[in-house]
Amino acid sequence: MPETNSPSSVLIVGSMALDNVRTPAGNVTDALGGAADYSSVAASFFSPVQIVGVVGDDFPQEHLDFLASRNIDISGVQTIAGGKTFRWAGYYDFDLNIAHTLDTQLNVFADFQPQLPASHQNAEYVFLANIDPELQLDVLKQVKSPKLTVCDTMNFWIEGKRDALIEVLKHVDIAFMNDAEARQLTGKLSVVKAAKALQELGPKTVIIKKGEHGALLFSGNDHFAAPSYPLEDIADPTGAGDTFAGGFIGYVAQQNNTDIQTLRKAVVYGSVLASFNVEDFSLNRMRTLTHAEIGARYREFRNISFFEALDEASV
């Protein structure tokens, strides 16, 4: 796996959570979750990370220790004394693309106001995970001169804070959405037309996440499709999209380059990380994942999507 001598750090702002999840493969209780946690751990395979989030004093110290052990700076994590951490409970049936929510307790996350430490305000690569777009705008005002800003969102914000989300899109370089969200925001049935409409709102690059069907990259007039990895066993799809985004921006920051070749490779690396993440519950697979495994699966991805050039004589 190519590495630079001094990869740039990635600032990630988002939710930190404790999850109760049930799937056909089993269940977990009070497991480490949240968009910031998934994306930070994924990004840390390539670059140092600065995570900003909020937890209650019920958030296990072992989770903070795990994050810190992965070259993730946790000095931007606010711990609210006497408060409870954001909690999500849900389940998946055999259609693992659809999460069914049983309970959501925002707790301290309801009053989250991201405050970047001075050391974080010079971040060159910024990922605004799926949080209130008004908070995303606030973070953008606090960072001084980033090289690349990336945002993620969801249907809840499209429905409830559309104007604020559109304002965010005016100020970011790359936007992540799944295909349904892109259609919902733009009113376009075609994913291609939806991506172009999103680009017209601001971001030069749009990445459409399609779950188990891969991802699409639209950058300027270029487009690229990354396949999904044919897994035999999937335990828990929670956080797959966040892991994908974290792997993407972590690799871009490592390379300190935003040309189309780097973005294409970053999409594949994001897909690789996400394919490992779903093999176990919570972030358990990330705890044992090695760079050698990542490199091997990257090569498998390349083989999956390779095909020979057409012989002109056969046209």
Short mmCIF file of C-alpha atoms in Angstrom, two decimals:
data_model
loop_
_atom_site.label_atom_id
_atom_site.label_comp_id
_atom_site.label_asym_id
_atom_site.label_seq_id
_atom_site.Cartn_x
_atom_site.Cartn_y
_atom_site.Cartn_z
CA MET A 1 0.00 0.00 0.00
CA PRO A 2 1.59 3.31 -1.03
CA GLU A 3 2.38 5.74 1.75
CA THR A 4 3.66 9.28 1.90
CA ASN A 5 6.38 10.33 4.31
CA SER A 6 4.06 12.50 6.39
CA PRO A 7 0.36 12.04 5.69
CA SER A 8 -1.88 14.98 6.54
CA SER A 9 -4.24 14.58 9.48
CA VAL A 10 -8.00 14.29 9.02
CA LEU A 11 -10.51 16.20 11.15
CA ILE A 12 -13.73 14.22 11.64
CA VAL A 13 -16.79 15.68 13.35
CA GLY A 14 -19.86 13.57 14.05
CA SER A 15 -21.78 11.31 16.39
CA MET A 16 -20.28 8.98 18.96
CA ALA A 17 -22.72 6.36 20.16
CA LEU A 18 -23.51 3.15 21.96
CA ASP A 19 -25.58 0.77 19.83
CA ASN A 20 -27.86 -2.19 20.40
CA VAL A 21 -28.00 -4.09 17.12
CA ARG A 22 -29.71 -7.32 16.05
CA THR A 23 -29.19 -9.04 12.70
CA PRO A 24 -29.76 -12.58 11.44
CA ALA A 25 -26.15 -13.24 12.52
CA GLY A 26 -26.68 -12.32 16.19
CA ASN A 27 -26.82 -9.23 18.38
CA VAL A 28 -24.74 -6.85 20.49
CA THR A 29 -25.57 -4.49 23.35
CA ASP A 30 -23.93 -1.15 24.18
CA ALA A 31 -21.49 -1.62 21.30
CA LEU A 32 -19.26 1.18 20.07
CA GLY A 33 -21.01 3.03 17.23
CA GLY A 34 -21.63 6.44 15.74
CA ALA A 35 -20.58 7.97 12.44
CA ALA A 36 -17.50 9.68 13.88
CA ASP A 37 -16.21 6.48 15.45
CA TYR A 38 -16.64 4.34 12.34
CA SER A 39 -15.15 6.91 9.97
CA SER A 40 -12.28 7.83 12.30
CA VAL A 41 -11.12 4.26 12.74
CA ALA A 42 -11.32 3.65 8.99
CA ALA A 43 -9.37 6.83 8.20
CA SER A 44 -6.73 5.95 10.80
CA PHE A 45 -5.49 3.07 8.63
CA PHE A 46 -4.04 5.74 6.34
CA SER A 47 -3.65 9.02 8.25
CA PRO A 48 -3.66 10.45 11.78
CA VAL A 49 -7.14 11.58 12.82
CA GLN A 50 -8.60 14.29 15.03
CA ILE A 51 -12.08 13.31 16.21
CA VAL A 52 -14.61 15.80 17.57
CA GLY A 53 -17.76 14.55 19.27
CA VAL A 54 -19.63 14.39 22.55
CA VAL A 55 -20.29 11.55 25.00
CA GLY A 56 -21.72 11.13 28.46
CA ASP A 57 -19.76 9.84 31.41
CA ASP A 58 -21.37 6.44 30.76
CA PHE A 59 -19.16 6.09 27.65
CA PRO A 60 -16.72 3.29 28.50
CA GLN A 61 -13.10 4.37 28.91
CA GLU A 62 -12.08 1.29 26.95
CA HIS A 63 -13.71 2.78 23.84
CA LEU A 64 -11.74 6.02 24.22
CA ASP A 65 -8.57 4.00 24.80
CA PHE A 66 -9.25 2.00 21.63
CA LEU A 67 -9.67 5.18 19.58
CA ALA A 68 -6.51 6.69 21.02
CA SER A 69 -4.59 3.49 20.25
CA ARG A 70 -5.41 3.95 16.55
CA ASN A 71 -3.54 7.27 16.17
CA ILE A 72 -6.78 9.17 16.76
CA ASP A 73 -6.49 12.40 18.74
CA ILE A 74 -9.41 12.35 21.21
CA SER A 75 -8.69 15.77 22.76
CA GLY A 76 -11.71 17.16 20.88
CA VAL A 77 -14.13 14.71 22.49
CA GLN A 78 -16.37 16.43 25.04
CA THR A 79 -17.45 14.34 28.04
CA ILE A 80 -20.56 15.70 29.77
CA ALA A 81 -20.58 14.93 33.48
CA GLY A 82 -23.82 13.29 34.53
CA GLY A 83 -24.92 12.97 30.90
CA LYS A 84 -25.76 9.91 28.84
CA THR A 85 -24.22 9.03 25.50
CA PHE A 86 -26.26 9.01 22.29
CA ARG A 87 -27.83 5.56 21.92
CA TRP A 88 -29.35 3.80 18.94
CA ALA A 89 -31.18 0.47 18.89
CA GLY A 90 -32.19 -1.27 15.71
CA TYR A 91 -32.32 -4.46 13.72
CA TYR A 92 -31.86 -5.82 10.22
CA ASP A 93 -33.84 -8.56 8.53
CA PHE A 94 -32.45 -10.48 5.58
CA ASP A 95 -32.51 -7.30 3.50
CA LEU A 96 -29.37 -5.93 5.10
CA ASN A 97 -29.65 -2.64 3.22
CA ILE A 98 -32.53 -1.53 5.44
CA ALA A 99 -32.01 -0.65 9.11
CA HIS A 100 -35.12 -0.75 11.28
CA THR A 101 -34.91 1.68 14.21
CA LEU A 102 -36.33 0.51 17.53
CA ASP A 103 -35.16 3.37 19.71
CA THR A 104 -33.12 6.57 19.43
CA GLN A 105 -31.95 8.47 22.50
CA LEU A 106 -30.03 11.61 21.54
CA ASN A 107 -29.08 12.39 25.15
CA VAL A 108 -25.98 14.67 25.22
CA PHE A 109 -25.85 14.65 21.42
CA ALA A 110 -29.07 16.72 21.37
CA ASP A 111 -27.14 19.78 22.62
CA PHE A 112 -23.90 19.07 20.77
CA GLN A 113 -22.09 22.25 19.73
CA PRO A 114 -18.78 21.32 18.09
CA GLN A 115 -15.92 23.37 19.50
CA LEU A 116 -12.65 22.77 17.71
CA PRO A 117 -9.50 22.94 19.82
CA ALA A 118 -6.96 25.42 18.44
CA SER A 119 -4.83 22.50 17.25
CA HIS A 120 -7.73 21.25 15.09
CA GLN A 121 -8.56 24.53 13.38
CA ASN A 122 -5.66 24.17 10.94
CA ALA A 123 -6.89 20.80 9.66
CA GLU A 124 -6.23 20.35 5.95
CA TYR A 125 -8.70 17.51 5.39
CA VAL A 126 -12.14 17.76 6.97
CA PHE A 127 -14.95 15.20 7.05
CA LEU A 128 -18.32 16.40 8.29
CA ALA A 129 -20.09 13.18 9.18
CA ASN A 130 -23.85 12.85 9.25
CA ILE A 131 -24.95 15.55 11.71
CA ASP A 132 -27.25 18.59 11.65
CA PRO A 133 -26.18 20.70 8.63
CA GLU A 134 -26.26 23.81 10.82
CA LEU A 135 -23.53 22.21 12.92
CA GLN A 136 -21.63 21.29 9.77
CA LEU A 137 -21.71 24.96 8.75
CA ASP A 138 -20.46 25.97 12.18
CA VAL A 139 -17.49 23.62 11.86
CA LEU A 140 -16.67 25.00 8.41
CA LYS A 141 -16.48 28.48 9.96
CA GLN A 142 -13.98 27.24 12.57
CA VAL A 143 -11.48 25.62 10.21
CA LYS A 144 -9.07 28.12 8.70
CA SER A 145 -7.84 26.98 5.28
CA PRO A 146 -8.62 23.32 4.57
CA LYS A 147 -7.40 21.70 1.38
CA LEU A 148 -10.44 19.44 1.14
CA THR A 149 -13.85 19.47 2.81
CA VAL A 150 -16.22 16.52 2.62
CA CYS A 151 -19.74 16.09 3.97
CA ASP A 152 -22.22 13.29 4.47
CA THR A 153 -25.94 13.57 5.18
CA MET A 154 -29.19 11.58 5.40
CA ASN A 155 -32.87 11.79 4.51
CA PHE A 156 -33.76 13.21 7.95
CA TRP A 157 -31.81 16.41 7.21
CA ILE A 158 -33.03 16.55 3.62
CA GLU A 159 -36.59 16.58 4.92
CA GLY A 160 -36.10 18.78 7.98
CA LYS A 161 -33.25 21.18 7.17
CA ARG A 162 -33.07 21.31 3.41
CA ASP A 163 -32.02 24.98 3.18
CA ALA A 164 -29.16 24.53 5.65
CA LEU A 165 -28.01 21.40 3.84
CA ILE A 166 -27.97 23.20 0.50
CA GLU A 167 -25.89 25.92 2.14
CA VAL A 168 -23.40 23.27 3.32
CA LEU A 169 -23.16 21.92 -0.22
CA LYS A 170 -22.14 25.37 -1.44
CA HIS A 171 -19.08 25.23 0.81
CA VAL A 172 -17.75 21.67 0.47
CA ASP A 173 -15.60 20.02 -2.18
CA ILE A 174 -17.09 16.52 -1.99
CA ALA A 175 -20.54 15.29 -0.94
CA PHE A 176 -21.53 11.74 0.00
CA MET A 177 -25.11 10.52 -0.34
CA ASN A 178 -26.83 7.26 -1.06
CA ASP A 179 -28.84 6.98 -4.25
CA ALA A 180 -32.22 7.50 -2.56
CA GLU A 181 -30.99 10.65 -0.78
CA ALA A 182 -29.54 12.09 -3.99
CA ARG A 183 -32.86 11.54 -5.76
CA GLN A 184 -34.80 12.98 -2.84
CA LEU A 185 -32.76 16.17 -2.62
CA THR A 186 -32.61 16.88 -6.35
CA GLY A 187 -35.94 15.46 -7.51
CA LYS A 188 -34.14 13.54 -10.26
CA LEU A 189 -34.99 9.89 -10.83
CA SER A 190 -31.74 9.20 -12.67
CA VAL A 191 -28.72 8.87 -10.35
CA VAL A 192 -26.55 10.41 -13.07
CA LYS A 193 -28.81 13.46 -13.36
CA ALA A 194 -29.06 13.67 -9.58
CA ALA A 195 -25.26 13.68 -9.25
CA LYS A 196 -24.96 16.44 -11.85
CA ALA A 197 -27.63 18.47 -10.05
CA LEU A 198 -25.71 18.08 -6.80
CA GLN A 199 -22.53 19.28 -8.47
CA GLU A 200 -24.38 22.37 -9.63
CA LEU A 201 -25.19 23.12 -5.98
CA GLY A 202 -21.50 23.38 -5.10
CA PRO A 203 -19.40 20.25 -4.62
CA LYS A 204 -17.09 19.47 -7.54
CA THR A 205 -17.24 15.78 -6.66
CA VAL A 206 -20.24 13.67 -5.66
CA ILE A 207 -20.01 10.10 -4.42
CA ILE A 208 -23.17 8.00 -4.47
CA LYS A 209 -23.15 5.12 -2.00
CA LYS A 210 -25.12 2.12 -3.18
CA GLY A 211 -24.61 -0.24 -0.25
CA GLU A 212 -24.00 -3.82 -1.32
CA HIS A 213 -24.05 -2.65 -4.95
CA GLY A 214 -20.89 -0.55 -4.73
CA ALA A 215 -20.34 3.19 -5.21
CA LEU A 216 -20.33 5.79 -7.98
CA LEU A 217 -17.92 8.71 -8.28
CA PHE A 218 -18.78 11.83 -10.28
CA SER A 219 -15.98 14.41 -10.48
CA GLY A 220 -16.18 17.14 -13.09
CA ASN A 221 -16.92 15.28 -16.32
CA ASP A 222 -15.36 12.05 -15.05
CA HIS A 223 -17.28 9.20 -13.53
CA PHE A 224 -16.19 5.91 -11.98
CA ALA A 225 -18.00 2.85 -10.63
CA ALA A 226 -16.56 0.69 -7.88
CA PRO A 227 -18.04 -2.78 -7.38
CA SER A 228 -19.03 -4.31 -4.10
CA TYR A 229 -17.03 -7.22 -2.70
CA PRO A 230 -18.81 -10.60 -2.87
CA LEU A 231 -18.81 -11.53 0.81
CA GLU A 232 -19.95 -14.96 1.92
CA ASP A 233 -20.82 -13.81 5.43
CA ILE A 234 -22.18 -10.46 6.59
CA ALA A 235 -22.71 -9.96 10.32
CA ASP A 236 -23.63 -6.29 10.73
CA PRO A 237 -23.93 -3.55 8.07
CA THR A 238 -24.12 -0.76 10.68
CA GLY A 239 -21.57 1.95 9.93
CA ALA A 240 -20.62 0.61 6.51
CA GLY A 241 -21.24 3.97 4.81
CA ASP A 242 -19.30 5.84 7.49
CA THR A 243 -16.44 3.36 7.19
CA PHE A 244 -16.45 3.86 3.42
CA ALA A 245 -16.24 7.65 3.83
CA GLY A 246 -13.50 7.41 6.45
CA GLY A 247 -11.40 5.09 4.32
CA PHE A 248 -11.88 7.45 1.38
CA ILE A 249 -10.75 10.65 3.05
CA GLY A 250 -8.03 8.90 5.04
CA TYR A 251 -6.41 7.67 1.83
CA VAL A 252 -6.75 11.06 0.10
CA ALA A 253 -5.09 12.75 3.08
CA GLN A 254 -2.32 10.16 3.08
CA GLN A 255 -1.59 10.90 -0.57
CA ASN A 256 -2.12 14.66 -0.09
CA ASN A 257 -3.54 14.71 -3.60
CA THR A 258 -7.02 15.20 -5.02
CA ASP A 259 -6.53 14.33 -8.68
CA ILE A 260 -8.99 11.93 -10.31
CA GLN A 261 -6.65 8.94 -10.11
CA THR A 262 -6.29 9.40 -6.35
CA LEU A 263 -10.05 9.84 -5.89
CA ARG A 264 -10.74 6.63 -7.81
CA LYS A 265 -8.30 4.68 -5.66
CA ALA A 266 -9.79 6.28 -2.55
CA VAL A 267 -13.26 5.04 -3.54
CA VAL A 268 -11.89 1.51 -3.84
CA TYR A 269 -10.07 1.74 -0.52
CA GLY A 270 -13.28 3.01 1.09
CA SER A 271 -15.13 0.03 -0.36
CA VAL A 272 -12.42 -2.31 0.90
CA LEU A 273 -12.67 -0.98 4.46
CA ALA A 274 -16.47 -1.16 4.39
CA SER A 275 -16.36 -4.77 3.16
CA PHE A 276 -14.26 -5.74 6.17
CA ASN A 277 -16.37 -3.75 8.61
CA VAL A 278 -19.57 -5.68 7.87
CA GLU A 279 -17.90 -9.01 8.62
CA ASP A 280 -18.42 -8.51 12.37
CA PHE A 281 -20.51 -6.43 14.75
CA SER A 282 -19.65 -2.87 15.71
CA LEU A 283 -15.98 -2.08 15.04
CA ASN A 284 -14.78 -5.53 16.07
CA ARG A 285 -13.35 -6.43 12.65
CA MET A 286 -11.45 -3.15 12.55
CA ARG A 287 -9.64 -4.14 15.74
CA THR A 288 -7.91 -7.08 14.04
CA LEU A 289 -7.67 -5.80 10.46
CA THR A 290 -4.15 -5.49 9.05
CA HIS A 291 -2.66 -3.42 6.24
CA ALA A 292 -1.70 -6.64 4.51
CA GLU A 293 -5.35 -7.72 4.43
CA ILE A 294 -6.38 -4.31 3.10
CA GLY A 295 -3.80 -4.47 0.32
CA ALA A 296 -4.79 -8.02 -0.63
CA ARG A 297 -8.47 -7.14 -0.87
CA TYR A 298 -7.69 -4.00 -2.87
CA ARG A 299 -6.00 -6.23 -5.43
CA GLU A 300 -9.02 -8.52 -5.39
CA PHE A 301 -11.27 -5.54 -6.09
CA ARG A 302 -9.11 -4.67 -9.07
CA ASN A 303 -9.32 -8.22 -10.40
CA ILE A 304 -13.09 -8.27 -9.96
CA SER A 305 -13.55 -5.20 -12.14
CA PHE A 306 -10.82 -5.88 -14.74
CA PHE A 307 -11.69 -6.84 -18.29
CA GLU A 308 -9.73 -7.04 -21.53
CA ALA A 309 -9.79 -4.29 -24.14
CA LEU A 310 -12.01 -4.93 -27.13
CA ASP A 311 -10.21 -6.24 -30.20
CA GLU A 312 -11.05 -3.74 -32.92
CA ALA A 313 -11.21 -6.57 -35.43
CA SER A 314 -14.20 -7.99 -33.57
CA VAL A 315 -16.20 -4.74 -33.50
#
